[in-house]
Short mmCIF file of C-alpha atoms in Angstrom, two decimals:
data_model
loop_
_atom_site.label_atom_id
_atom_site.label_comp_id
_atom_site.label_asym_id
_atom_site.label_seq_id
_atom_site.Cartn_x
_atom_site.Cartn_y
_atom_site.Cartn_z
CA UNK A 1159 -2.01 106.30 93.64
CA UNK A 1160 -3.74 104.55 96.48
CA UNK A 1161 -1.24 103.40 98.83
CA UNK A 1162 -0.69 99.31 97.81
CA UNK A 1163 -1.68 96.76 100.46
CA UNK A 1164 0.78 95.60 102.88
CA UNK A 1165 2.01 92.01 101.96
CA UNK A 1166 0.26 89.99 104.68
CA UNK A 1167 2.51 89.43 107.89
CA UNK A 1168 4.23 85.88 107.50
CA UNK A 1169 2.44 84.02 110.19
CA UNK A 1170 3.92 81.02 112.02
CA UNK A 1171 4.48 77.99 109.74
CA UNK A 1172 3.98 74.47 110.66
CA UNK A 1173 5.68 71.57 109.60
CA UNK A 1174 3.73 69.33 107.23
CA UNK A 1175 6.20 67.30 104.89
CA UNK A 1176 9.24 65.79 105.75
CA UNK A 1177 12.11 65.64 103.16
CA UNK A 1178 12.11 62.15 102.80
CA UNK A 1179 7.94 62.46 101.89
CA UNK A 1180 9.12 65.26 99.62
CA UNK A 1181 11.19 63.74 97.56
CA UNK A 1182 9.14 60.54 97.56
CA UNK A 1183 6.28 62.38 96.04
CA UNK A 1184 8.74 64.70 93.46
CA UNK A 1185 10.64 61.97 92.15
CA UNK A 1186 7.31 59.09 91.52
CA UNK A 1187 5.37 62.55 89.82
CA UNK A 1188 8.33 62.99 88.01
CA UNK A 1189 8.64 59.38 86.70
CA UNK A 1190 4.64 59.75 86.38
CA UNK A 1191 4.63 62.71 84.07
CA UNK A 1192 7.60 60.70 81.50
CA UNK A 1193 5.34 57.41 81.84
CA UNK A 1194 2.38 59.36 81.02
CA UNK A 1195 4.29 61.59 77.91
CA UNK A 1196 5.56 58.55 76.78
CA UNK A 1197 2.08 56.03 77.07
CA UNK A 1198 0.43 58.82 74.98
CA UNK A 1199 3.52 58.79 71.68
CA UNK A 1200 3.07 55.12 72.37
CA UNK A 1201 -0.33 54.47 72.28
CA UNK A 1202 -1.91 57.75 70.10
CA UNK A 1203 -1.47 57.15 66.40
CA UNK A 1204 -1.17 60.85 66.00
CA UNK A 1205 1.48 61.28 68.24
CA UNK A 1206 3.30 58.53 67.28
CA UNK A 1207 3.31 59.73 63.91
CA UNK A 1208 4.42 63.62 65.02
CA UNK A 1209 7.42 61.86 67.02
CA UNK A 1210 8.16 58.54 65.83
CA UNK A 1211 11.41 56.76 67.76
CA UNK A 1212 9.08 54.16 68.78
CA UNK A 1213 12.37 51.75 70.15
CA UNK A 1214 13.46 55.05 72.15
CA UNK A 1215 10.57 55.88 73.54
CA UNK A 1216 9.07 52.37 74.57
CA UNK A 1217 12.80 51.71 76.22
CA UNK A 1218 12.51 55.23 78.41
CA UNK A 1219 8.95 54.42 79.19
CA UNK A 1220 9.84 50.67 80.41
CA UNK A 1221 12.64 52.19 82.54
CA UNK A 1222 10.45 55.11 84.04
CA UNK A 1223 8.17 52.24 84.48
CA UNK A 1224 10.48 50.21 86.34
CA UNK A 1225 11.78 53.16 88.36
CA UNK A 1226 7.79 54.10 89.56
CA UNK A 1227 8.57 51.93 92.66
CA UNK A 1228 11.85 52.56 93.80
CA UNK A 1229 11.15 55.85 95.38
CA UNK A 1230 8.39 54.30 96.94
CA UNK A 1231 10.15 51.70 98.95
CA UNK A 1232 13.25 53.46 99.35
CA UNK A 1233 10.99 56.23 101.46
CA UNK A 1234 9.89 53.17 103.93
CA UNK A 1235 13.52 53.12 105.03
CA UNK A 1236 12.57 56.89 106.70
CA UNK A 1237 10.53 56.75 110.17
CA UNK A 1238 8.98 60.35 108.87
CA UNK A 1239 7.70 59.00 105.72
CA UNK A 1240 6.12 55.48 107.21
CA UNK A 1241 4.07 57.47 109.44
CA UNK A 1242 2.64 59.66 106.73
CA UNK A 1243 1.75 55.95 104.66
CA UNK A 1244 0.66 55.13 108.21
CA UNK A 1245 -1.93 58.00 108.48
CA UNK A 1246 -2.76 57.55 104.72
CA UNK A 1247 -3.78 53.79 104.92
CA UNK A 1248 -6.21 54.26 108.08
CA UNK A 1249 -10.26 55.22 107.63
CA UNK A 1250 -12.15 56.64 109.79
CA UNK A 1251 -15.21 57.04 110.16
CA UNK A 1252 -14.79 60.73 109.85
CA UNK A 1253 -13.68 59.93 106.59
CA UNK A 1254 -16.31 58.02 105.36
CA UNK A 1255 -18.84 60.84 106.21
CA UNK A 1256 -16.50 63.57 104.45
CA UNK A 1257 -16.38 61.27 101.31
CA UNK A 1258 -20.59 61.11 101.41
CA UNK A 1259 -21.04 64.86 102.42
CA UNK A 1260 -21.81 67.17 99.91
CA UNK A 1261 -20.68 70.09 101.93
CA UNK A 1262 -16.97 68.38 103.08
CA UNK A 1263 -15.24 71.55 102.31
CA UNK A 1264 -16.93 73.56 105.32
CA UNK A 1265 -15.19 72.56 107.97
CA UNK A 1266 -17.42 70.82 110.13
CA UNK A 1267 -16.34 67.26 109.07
CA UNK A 1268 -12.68 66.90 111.13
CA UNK A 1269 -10.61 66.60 108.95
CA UNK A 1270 -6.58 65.34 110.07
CA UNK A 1271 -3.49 65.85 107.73
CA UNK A 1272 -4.67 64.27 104.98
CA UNK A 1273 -8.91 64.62 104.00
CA UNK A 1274 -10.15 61.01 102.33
CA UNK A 1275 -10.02 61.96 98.82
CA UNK A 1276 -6.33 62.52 99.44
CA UNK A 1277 -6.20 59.19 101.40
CA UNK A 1278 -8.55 57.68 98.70
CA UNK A 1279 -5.53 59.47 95.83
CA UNK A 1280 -2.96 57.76 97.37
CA UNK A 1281 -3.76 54.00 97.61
CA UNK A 1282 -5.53 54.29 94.06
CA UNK A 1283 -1.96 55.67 92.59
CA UNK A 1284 0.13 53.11 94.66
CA UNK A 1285 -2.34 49.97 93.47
CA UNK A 1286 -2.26 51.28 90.07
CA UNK A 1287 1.27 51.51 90.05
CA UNK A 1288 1.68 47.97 91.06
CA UNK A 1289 -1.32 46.73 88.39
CA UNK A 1290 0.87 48.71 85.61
CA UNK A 1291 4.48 47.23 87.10
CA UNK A 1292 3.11 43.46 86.87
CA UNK A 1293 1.03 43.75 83.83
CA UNK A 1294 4.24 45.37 82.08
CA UNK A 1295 6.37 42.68 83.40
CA UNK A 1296 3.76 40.09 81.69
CA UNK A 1297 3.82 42.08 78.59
CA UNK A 1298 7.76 42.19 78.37
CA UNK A 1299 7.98 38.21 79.29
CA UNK A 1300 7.93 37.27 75.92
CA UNK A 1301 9.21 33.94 76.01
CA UNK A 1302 8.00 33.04 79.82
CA UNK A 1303 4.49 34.49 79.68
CA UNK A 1304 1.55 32.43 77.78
CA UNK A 1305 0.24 34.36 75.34
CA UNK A 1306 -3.18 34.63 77.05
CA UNK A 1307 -1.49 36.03 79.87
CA UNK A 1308 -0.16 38.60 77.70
CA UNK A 1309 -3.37 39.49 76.52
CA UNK A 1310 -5.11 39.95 79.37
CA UNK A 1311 -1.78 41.87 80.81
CA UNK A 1312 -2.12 44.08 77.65
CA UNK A 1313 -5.73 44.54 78.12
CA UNK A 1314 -5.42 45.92 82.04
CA UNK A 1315 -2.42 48.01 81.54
CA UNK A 1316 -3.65 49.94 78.64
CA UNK A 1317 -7.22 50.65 80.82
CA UNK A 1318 -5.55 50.85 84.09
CA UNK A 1319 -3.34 53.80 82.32
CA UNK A 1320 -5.84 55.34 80.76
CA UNK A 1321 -7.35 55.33 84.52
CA UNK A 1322 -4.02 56.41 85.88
CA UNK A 1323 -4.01 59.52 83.73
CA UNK A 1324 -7.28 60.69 84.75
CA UNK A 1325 -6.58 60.05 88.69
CA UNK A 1326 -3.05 62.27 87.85
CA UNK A 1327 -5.38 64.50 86.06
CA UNK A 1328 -7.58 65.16 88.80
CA UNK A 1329 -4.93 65.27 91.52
CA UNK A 1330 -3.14 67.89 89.08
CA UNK A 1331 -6.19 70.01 89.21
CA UNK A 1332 -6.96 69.98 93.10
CA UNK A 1333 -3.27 70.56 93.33
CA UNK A 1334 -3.00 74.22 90.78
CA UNK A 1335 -6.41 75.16 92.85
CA UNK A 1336 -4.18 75.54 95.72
CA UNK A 1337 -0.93 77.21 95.99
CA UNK A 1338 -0.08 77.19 99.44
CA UNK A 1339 -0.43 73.20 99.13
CA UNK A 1340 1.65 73.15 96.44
CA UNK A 1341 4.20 75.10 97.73
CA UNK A 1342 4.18 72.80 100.66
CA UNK A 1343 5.34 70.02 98.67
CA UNK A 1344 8.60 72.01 98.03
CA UNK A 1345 9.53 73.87 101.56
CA UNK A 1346 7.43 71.56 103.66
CA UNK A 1347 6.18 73.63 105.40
CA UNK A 1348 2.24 75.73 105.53
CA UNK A 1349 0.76 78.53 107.49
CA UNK A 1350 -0.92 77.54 110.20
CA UNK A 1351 -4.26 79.67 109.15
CA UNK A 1352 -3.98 77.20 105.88
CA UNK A 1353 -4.10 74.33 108.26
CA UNK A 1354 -6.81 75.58 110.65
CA UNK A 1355 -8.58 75.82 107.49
CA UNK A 1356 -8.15 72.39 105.55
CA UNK A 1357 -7.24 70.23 107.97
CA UNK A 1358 -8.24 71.60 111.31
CA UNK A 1359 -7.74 68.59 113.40
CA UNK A 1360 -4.31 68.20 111.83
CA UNK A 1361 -3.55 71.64 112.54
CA UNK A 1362 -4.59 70.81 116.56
CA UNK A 1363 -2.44 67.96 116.91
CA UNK A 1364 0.46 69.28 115.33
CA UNK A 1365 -0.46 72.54 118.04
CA UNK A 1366 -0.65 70.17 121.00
CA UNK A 1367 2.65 68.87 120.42
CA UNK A 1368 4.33 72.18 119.92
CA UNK A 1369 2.58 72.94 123.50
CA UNK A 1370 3.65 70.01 125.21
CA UNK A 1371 7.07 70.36 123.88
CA UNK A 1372 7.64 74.17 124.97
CA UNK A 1373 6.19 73.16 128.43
CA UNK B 864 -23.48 62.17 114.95
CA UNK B 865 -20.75 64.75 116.56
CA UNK B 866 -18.53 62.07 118.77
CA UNK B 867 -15.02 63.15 119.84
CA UNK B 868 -12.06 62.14 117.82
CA UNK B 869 -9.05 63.71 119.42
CA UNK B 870 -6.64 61.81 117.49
CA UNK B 871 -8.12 61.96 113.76
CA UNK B 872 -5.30 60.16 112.28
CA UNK B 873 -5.06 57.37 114.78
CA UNK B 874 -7.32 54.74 114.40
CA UNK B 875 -9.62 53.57 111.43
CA UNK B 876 -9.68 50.99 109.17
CA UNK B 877 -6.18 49.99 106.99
CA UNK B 878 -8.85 51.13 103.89
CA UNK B 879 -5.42 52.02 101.69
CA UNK B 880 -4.17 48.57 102.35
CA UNK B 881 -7.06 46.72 100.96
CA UNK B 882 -7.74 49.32 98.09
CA UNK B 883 -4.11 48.59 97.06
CA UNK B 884 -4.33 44.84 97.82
CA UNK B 885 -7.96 44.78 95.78
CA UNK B 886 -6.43 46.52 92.18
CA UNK B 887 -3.81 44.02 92.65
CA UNK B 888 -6.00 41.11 92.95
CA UNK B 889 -8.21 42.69 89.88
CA UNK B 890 -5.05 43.05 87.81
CA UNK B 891 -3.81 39.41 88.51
CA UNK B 892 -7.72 38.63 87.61
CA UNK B 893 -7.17 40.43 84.57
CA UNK B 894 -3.92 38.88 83.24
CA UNK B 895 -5.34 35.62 83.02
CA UNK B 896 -8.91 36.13 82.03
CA UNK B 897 -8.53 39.20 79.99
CA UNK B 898 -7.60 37.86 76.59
CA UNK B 899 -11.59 36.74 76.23
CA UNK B 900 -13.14 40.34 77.47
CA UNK B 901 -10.34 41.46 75.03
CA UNK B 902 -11.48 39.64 72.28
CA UNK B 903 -15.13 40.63 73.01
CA UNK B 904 -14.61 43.97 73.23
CA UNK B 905 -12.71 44.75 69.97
CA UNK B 906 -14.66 42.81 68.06
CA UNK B 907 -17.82 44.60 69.28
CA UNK B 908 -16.54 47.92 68.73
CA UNK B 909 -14.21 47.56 65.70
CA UNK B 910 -17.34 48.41 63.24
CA UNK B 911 -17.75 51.66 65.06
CA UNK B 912 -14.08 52.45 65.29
CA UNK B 913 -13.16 52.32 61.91
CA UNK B 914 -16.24 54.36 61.02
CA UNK B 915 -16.35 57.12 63.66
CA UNK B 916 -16.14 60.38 61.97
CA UNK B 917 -14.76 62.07 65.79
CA UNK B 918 -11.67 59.46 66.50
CA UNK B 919 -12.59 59.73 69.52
CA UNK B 920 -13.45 55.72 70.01
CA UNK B 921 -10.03 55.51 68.66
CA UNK B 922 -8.32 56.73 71.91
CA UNK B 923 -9.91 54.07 73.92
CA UNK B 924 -7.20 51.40 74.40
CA UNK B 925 -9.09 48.64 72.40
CA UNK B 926 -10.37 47.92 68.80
CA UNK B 927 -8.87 46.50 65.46
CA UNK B 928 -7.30 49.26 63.37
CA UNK B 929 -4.42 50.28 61.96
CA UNK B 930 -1.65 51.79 64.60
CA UNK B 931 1.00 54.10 62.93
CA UNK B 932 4.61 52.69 63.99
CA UNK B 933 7.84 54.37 62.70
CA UNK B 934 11.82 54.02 64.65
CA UNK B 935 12.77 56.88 63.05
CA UNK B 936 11.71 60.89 64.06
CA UNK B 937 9.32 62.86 60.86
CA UNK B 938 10.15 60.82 57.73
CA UNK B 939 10.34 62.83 54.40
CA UNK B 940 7.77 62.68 51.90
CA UNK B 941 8.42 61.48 48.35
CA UNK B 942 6.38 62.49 45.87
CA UNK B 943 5.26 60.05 43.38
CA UNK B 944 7.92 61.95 40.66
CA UNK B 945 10.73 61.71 42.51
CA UNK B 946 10.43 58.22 44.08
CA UNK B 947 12.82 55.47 43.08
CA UNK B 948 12.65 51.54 44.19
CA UNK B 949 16.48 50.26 43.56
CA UNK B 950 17.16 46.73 42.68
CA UNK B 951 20.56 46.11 43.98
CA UNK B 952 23.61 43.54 45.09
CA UNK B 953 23.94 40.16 43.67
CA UNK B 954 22.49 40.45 40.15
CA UNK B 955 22.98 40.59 36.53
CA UNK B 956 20.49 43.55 35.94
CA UNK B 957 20.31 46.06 38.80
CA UNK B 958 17.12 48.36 38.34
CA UNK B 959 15.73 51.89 39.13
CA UNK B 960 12.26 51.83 38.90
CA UNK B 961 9.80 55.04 38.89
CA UNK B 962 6.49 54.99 40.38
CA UNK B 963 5.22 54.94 36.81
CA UNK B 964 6.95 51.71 36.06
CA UNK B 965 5.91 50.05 38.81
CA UNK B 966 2.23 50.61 37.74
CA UNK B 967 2.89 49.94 34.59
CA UNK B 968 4.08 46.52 35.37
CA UNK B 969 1.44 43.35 36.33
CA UNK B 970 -0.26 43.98 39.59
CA UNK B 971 -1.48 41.67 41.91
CA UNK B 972 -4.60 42.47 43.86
CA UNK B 973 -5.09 40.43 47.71
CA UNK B 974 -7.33 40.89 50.26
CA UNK B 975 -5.84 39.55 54.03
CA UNK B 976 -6.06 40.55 57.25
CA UNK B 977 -2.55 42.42 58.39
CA UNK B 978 -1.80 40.92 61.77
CA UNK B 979 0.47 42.76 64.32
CA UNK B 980 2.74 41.36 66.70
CA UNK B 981 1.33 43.57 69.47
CA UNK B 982 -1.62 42.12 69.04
CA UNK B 983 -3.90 44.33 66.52
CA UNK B 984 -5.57 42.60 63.84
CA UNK B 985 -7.13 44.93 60.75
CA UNK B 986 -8.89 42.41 59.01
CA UNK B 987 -9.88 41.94 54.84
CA UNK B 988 -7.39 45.00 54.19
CA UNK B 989 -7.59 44.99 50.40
CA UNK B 990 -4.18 45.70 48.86
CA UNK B 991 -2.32 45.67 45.55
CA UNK B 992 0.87 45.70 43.74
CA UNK B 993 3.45 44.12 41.83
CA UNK B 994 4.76 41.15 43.50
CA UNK B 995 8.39 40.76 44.55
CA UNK B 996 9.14 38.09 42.60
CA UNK B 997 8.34 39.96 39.21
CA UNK B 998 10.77 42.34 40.48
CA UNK B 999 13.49 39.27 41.39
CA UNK B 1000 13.09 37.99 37.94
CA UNK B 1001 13.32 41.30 36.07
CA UNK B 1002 16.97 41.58 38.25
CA UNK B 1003 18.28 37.89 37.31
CA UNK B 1004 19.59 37.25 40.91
CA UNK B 1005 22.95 35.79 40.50
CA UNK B 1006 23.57 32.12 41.40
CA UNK B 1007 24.93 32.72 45.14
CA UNK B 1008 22.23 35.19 45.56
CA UNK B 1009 19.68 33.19 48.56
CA UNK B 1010 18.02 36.56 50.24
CA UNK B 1011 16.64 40.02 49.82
CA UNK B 1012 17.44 42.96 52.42
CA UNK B 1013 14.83 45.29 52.07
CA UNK B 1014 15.70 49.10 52.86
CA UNK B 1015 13.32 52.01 54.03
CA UNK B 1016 13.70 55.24 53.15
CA UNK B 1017 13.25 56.43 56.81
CA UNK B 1018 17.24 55.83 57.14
CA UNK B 1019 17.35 53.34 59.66
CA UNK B 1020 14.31 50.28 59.11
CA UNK B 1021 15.22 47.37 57.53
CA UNK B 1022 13.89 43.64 57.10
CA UNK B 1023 15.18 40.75 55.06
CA UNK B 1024 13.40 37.77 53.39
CA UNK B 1025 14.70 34.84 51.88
CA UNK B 1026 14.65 33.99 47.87
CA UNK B 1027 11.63 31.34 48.55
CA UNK B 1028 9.92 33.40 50.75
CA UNK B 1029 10.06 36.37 48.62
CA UNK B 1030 9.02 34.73 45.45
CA UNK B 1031 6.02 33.89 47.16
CA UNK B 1032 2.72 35.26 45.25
CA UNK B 1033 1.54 36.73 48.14
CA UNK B 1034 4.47 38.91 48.74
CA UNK B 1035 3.94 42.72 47.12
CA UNK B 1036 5.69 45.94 46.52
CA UNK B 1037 2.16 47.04 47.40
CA UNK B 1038 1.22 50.64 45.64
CA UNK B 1039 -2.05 50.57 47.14
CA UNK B 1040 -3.80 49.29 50.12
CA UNK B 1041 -7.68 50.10 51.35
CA UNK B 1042 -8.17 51.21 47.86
CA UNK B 1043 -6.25 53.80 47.46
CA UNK B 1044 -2.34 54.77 46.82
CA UNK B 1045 -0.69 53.64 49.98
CA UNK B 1046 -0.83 56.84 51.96
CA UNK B 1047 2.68 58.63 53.31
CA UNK B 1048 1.50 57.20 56.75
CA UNK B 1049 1.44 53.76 55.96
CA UNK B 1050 4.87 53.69 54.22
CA UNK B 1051 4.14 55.29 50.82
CA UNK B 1052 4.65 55.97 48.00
CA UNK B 1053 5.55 52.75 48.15
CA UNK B 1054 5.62 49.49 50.87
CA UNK B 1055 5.82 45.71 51.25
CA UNK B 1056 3.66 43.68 52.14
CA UNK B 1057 4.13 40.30 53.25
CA UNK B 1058 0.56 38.59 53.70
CA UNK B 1059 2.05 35.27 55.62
CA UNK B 1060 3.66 37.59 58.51
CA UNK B 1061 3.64 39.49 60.87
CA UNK B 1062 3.18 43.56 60.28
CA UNK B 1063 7.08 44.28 61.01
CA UNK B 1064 8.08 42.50 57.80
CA UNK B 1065 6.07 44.93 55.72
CA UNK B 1066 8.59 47.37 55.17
CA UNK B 1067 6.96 50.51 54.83
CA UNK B 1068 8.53 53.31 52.72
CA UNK B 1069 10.37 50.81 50.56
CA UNK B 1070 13.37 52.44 48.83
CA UNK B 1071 15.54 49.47 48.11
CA UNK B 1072 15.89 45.85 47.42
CA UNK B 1073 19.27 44.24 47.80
CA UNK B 1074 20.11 40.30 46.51
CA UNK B 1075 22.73 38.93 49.06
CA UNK B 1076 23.79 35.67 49.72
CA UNK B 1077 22.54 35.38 53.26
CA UNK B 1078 19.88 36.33 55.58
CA UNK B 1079 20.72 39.19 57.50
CA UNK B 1080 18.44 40.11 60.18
CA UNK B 1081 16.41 43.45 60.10
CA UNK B 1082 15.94 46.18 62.35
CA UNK B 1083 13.14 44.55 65.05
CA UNK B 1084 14.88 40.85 64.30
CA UNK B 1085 18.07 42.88 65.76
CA UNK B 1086 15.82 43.64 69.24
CA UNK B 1087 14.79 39.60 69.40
CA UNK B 1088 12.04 39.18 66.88
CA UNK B 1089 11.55 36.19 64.76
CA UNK B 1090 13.69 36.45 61.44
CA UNK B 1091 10.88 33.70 60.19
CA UNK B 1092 7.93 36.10 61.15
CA UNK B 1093 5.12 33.50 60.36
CA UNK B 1094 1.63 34.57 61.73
CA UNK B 1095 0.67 32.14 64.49
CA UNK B 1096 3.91 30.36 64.58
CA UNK B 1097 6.44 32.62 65.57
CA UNK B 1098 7.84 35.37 68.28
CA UNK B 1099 5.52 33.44 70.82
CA UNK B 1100 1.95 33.87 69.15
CA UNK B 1101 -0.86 31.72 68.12
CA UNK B 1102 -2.81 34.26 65.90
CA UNK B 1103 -5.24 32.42 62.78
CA UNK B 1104 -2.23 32.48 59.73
CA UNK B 1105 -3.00 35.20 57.48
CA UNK B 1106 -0.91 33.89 54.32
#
């Protein structure tokens, strides 16, 4: 039997998400995935019909719903996490040309700890959230809302859902495509090869600091 | 263009901040103008919905058709041998009706528009039946008799009418509905349907109807829906009446 390859020696790790980020991101997925599950027995007469308990499953999915944002603001409270909301919020012009290039996965783009489509994932999904929070609030104001209002609410959260669960779709798919990124999101930590790879200039900042910090 | 850009992270434009700010303005846009696109949209593409052989327009979140609601987990079929309508409580001749009687009694044919208080509206739905009332006056309700309770055979849905408003003509233990027998879907063998209100008061998988002398609320009427389900004058809505 040919002698099986050595497992590759563990190479130094760098830190790339906090806990506070990582539990940000696993409970709002979390909440996500029942929203989603839910929207679908809600909405698809199919489904509906397979599981029926339409009071029990509207009442998790309005809870879920209202839960979506607490996560979100409790992670402000954490230094760690605002400067991860910081770096996701900003544009450069770096980022502009990745989004345009056809060839953004080759490196020669710079590309810090999070590329633009990541950036671009993360303001869509908190935006959306919001949208879906006050057009569910409209829909559950029975008595306050006008029924117009309700309408319209009804109209933009059943789109804005449907455009939700493609956007969780997508980032599922980028996600699977990429272990060592999805590991991340549990130990927080990646190779540094990973990182000289995806997000080079990332991977030299984080680097620089290690540097100045052992000096 | 290669410039340097030490600090990737650092500077830019807040891009996020705006995209978030921008779906938020959108949505806001969208509660209060979105009843007309909403109206525009179903009526333009309930034709093809209710004929497209794939279902696939039927995933879209728009369009007037029927929407299959049950509070209960996988409800049992009854076969049309086995099924049984009681008439119960206050009155002189309680009744256990087969399928067979009911179609052998006078049936009442209607064609209305069935009006949900969500919002979808399947309109000229043709259906038929015996009406209520036929069934009242084959029970004799007793003197202190004022309401029905109506009972599903799902095991938990229920929904109540009063004597006037179930003596109404347009009130029917409907056997069939788009020209058919009412399917095990939409609450057959054997449903109600109540043309001047809202969906919820159509019982559907009707197993028994119960004289008693007062109102007593049903199962959405317990989680704050109108008792008095009127279409376009109740639980908040202004839809065209249907009755």
């Amino acid at each position: 039997m040919t002698r099986p390859a050595d497992a590759p020696p563990a190479g130094p790790e760098l830190p790339r998400f906090g806990r506070s980020a990582r539990w940000v991101h696993g409970l709002v997925g979390a909440l996500m995935v029942v929203c989603i599950l839910t929207a679908a027995v809600l909405y698809n007469s199919s489904l509906q019909i397979l599981v029926g308990h339409r009071r029990a499953v509207e009442l998790v999915h309005v809870w879920c719903g209202f839960g979506l944002p607490v996560p979100l603001l409790a992670g402000l409270l954490s230094p760690g996490y605002r400067a991860e909301l910081r770096r996701l919020n900003r544009f450069t012009p770096a980022d502009w040309r990745w989004l345009r290039s056809r060839t953004r996965r080759d490196g020669r783009i710079p590309v810090g700890k999070f590329n633009a489509g990541q950036k671009l994932n993360g303001s869509l999904s908190t935006g959306a959230i919001g949208v879906l929070l006050m057009t569910g609030v409209v829909m559950l104001s029975t008595d306050l809302a006008p029924l117009g209002w309700r309408t319209g609410a009804t109209l933009v959260h059943d789109w804005a859902a449907l455009a939700v669960g493609l956007l969780v779709l997508g980032h599922l798919t980028f996600a699977l495509r990429d272990p060592v990124a999805l590991r991340s999101l549990r130990s927080g930590t990646v190779p540094r090869r990973w990182a000289e790879l995806e997000h080079p200039a990332w991977a030299a900042e984080v680097e620089r600091a290690q540097d100045g910090g052992d000096a | 263009m290669a410039t340097e850009q030490p600090d990737v992270d650092g500077g830019g434009a807040p891009v996020g901040r705006r995209v978030v700010l921008g779906l938020l303005g959108l949505g806001a846009l969208g509660i209060v103008g979105g009843a007309r696109l909403q109206d525009a949209l179903s009526t333009a593409l309930a034709p093809i919905e209710t004929r497209d052989p794939t279902g696939l327009v039927g995933l879209l979140p728009l369009g007037n058709t029927f929407r299959y609601y049950s509070v209960t987990g996988g409800v049992d079929e009854q076969d049309a041998g086995d099924y049984r309508l009681a008439v119960s409580g206050l009155v002189a001749q309680p009744g256990r009706h087969t399928l067979a009687d009911l179609q052998a009694m006078p049936q009442t044919e209607l064609v209305r528009d069935f009006q949900c208080v969500t919002g979808w509206r399947v309109p000229d739905v043709p259906w038929a039946g015996v009406r209520l009332g036929h069934l009242l006056d084959l029970a004799s309700p007793a003197p202190a008799a004022t309401a029905v309770r109506l009972t599903s055979f799902d095991g938990t849905y229920t929904e109540s009418l009063t004597l006037e408003q179930a003596r109404r003509p347009d009130v029917l233990v409907a056997l069939r509905m788009l020209d058919a027998p009412v399917t095990h879907d939409h609450g057959g063998p054997v449903r109600l349907y109540v043309a001047p209100m809202y969906g919820y008061k159509s019982l559907k998988w009707l197993s028994e109807i119960e004289l008693t002398d007062e109102v007593v609320p049903g199962y959405w009427e317990d989680r704050g829906y109108s008792v008095d389900g009127w279409v376009g004058s109740s639980n908040g809505r202004r839809d065209d009446p249907t009755g």
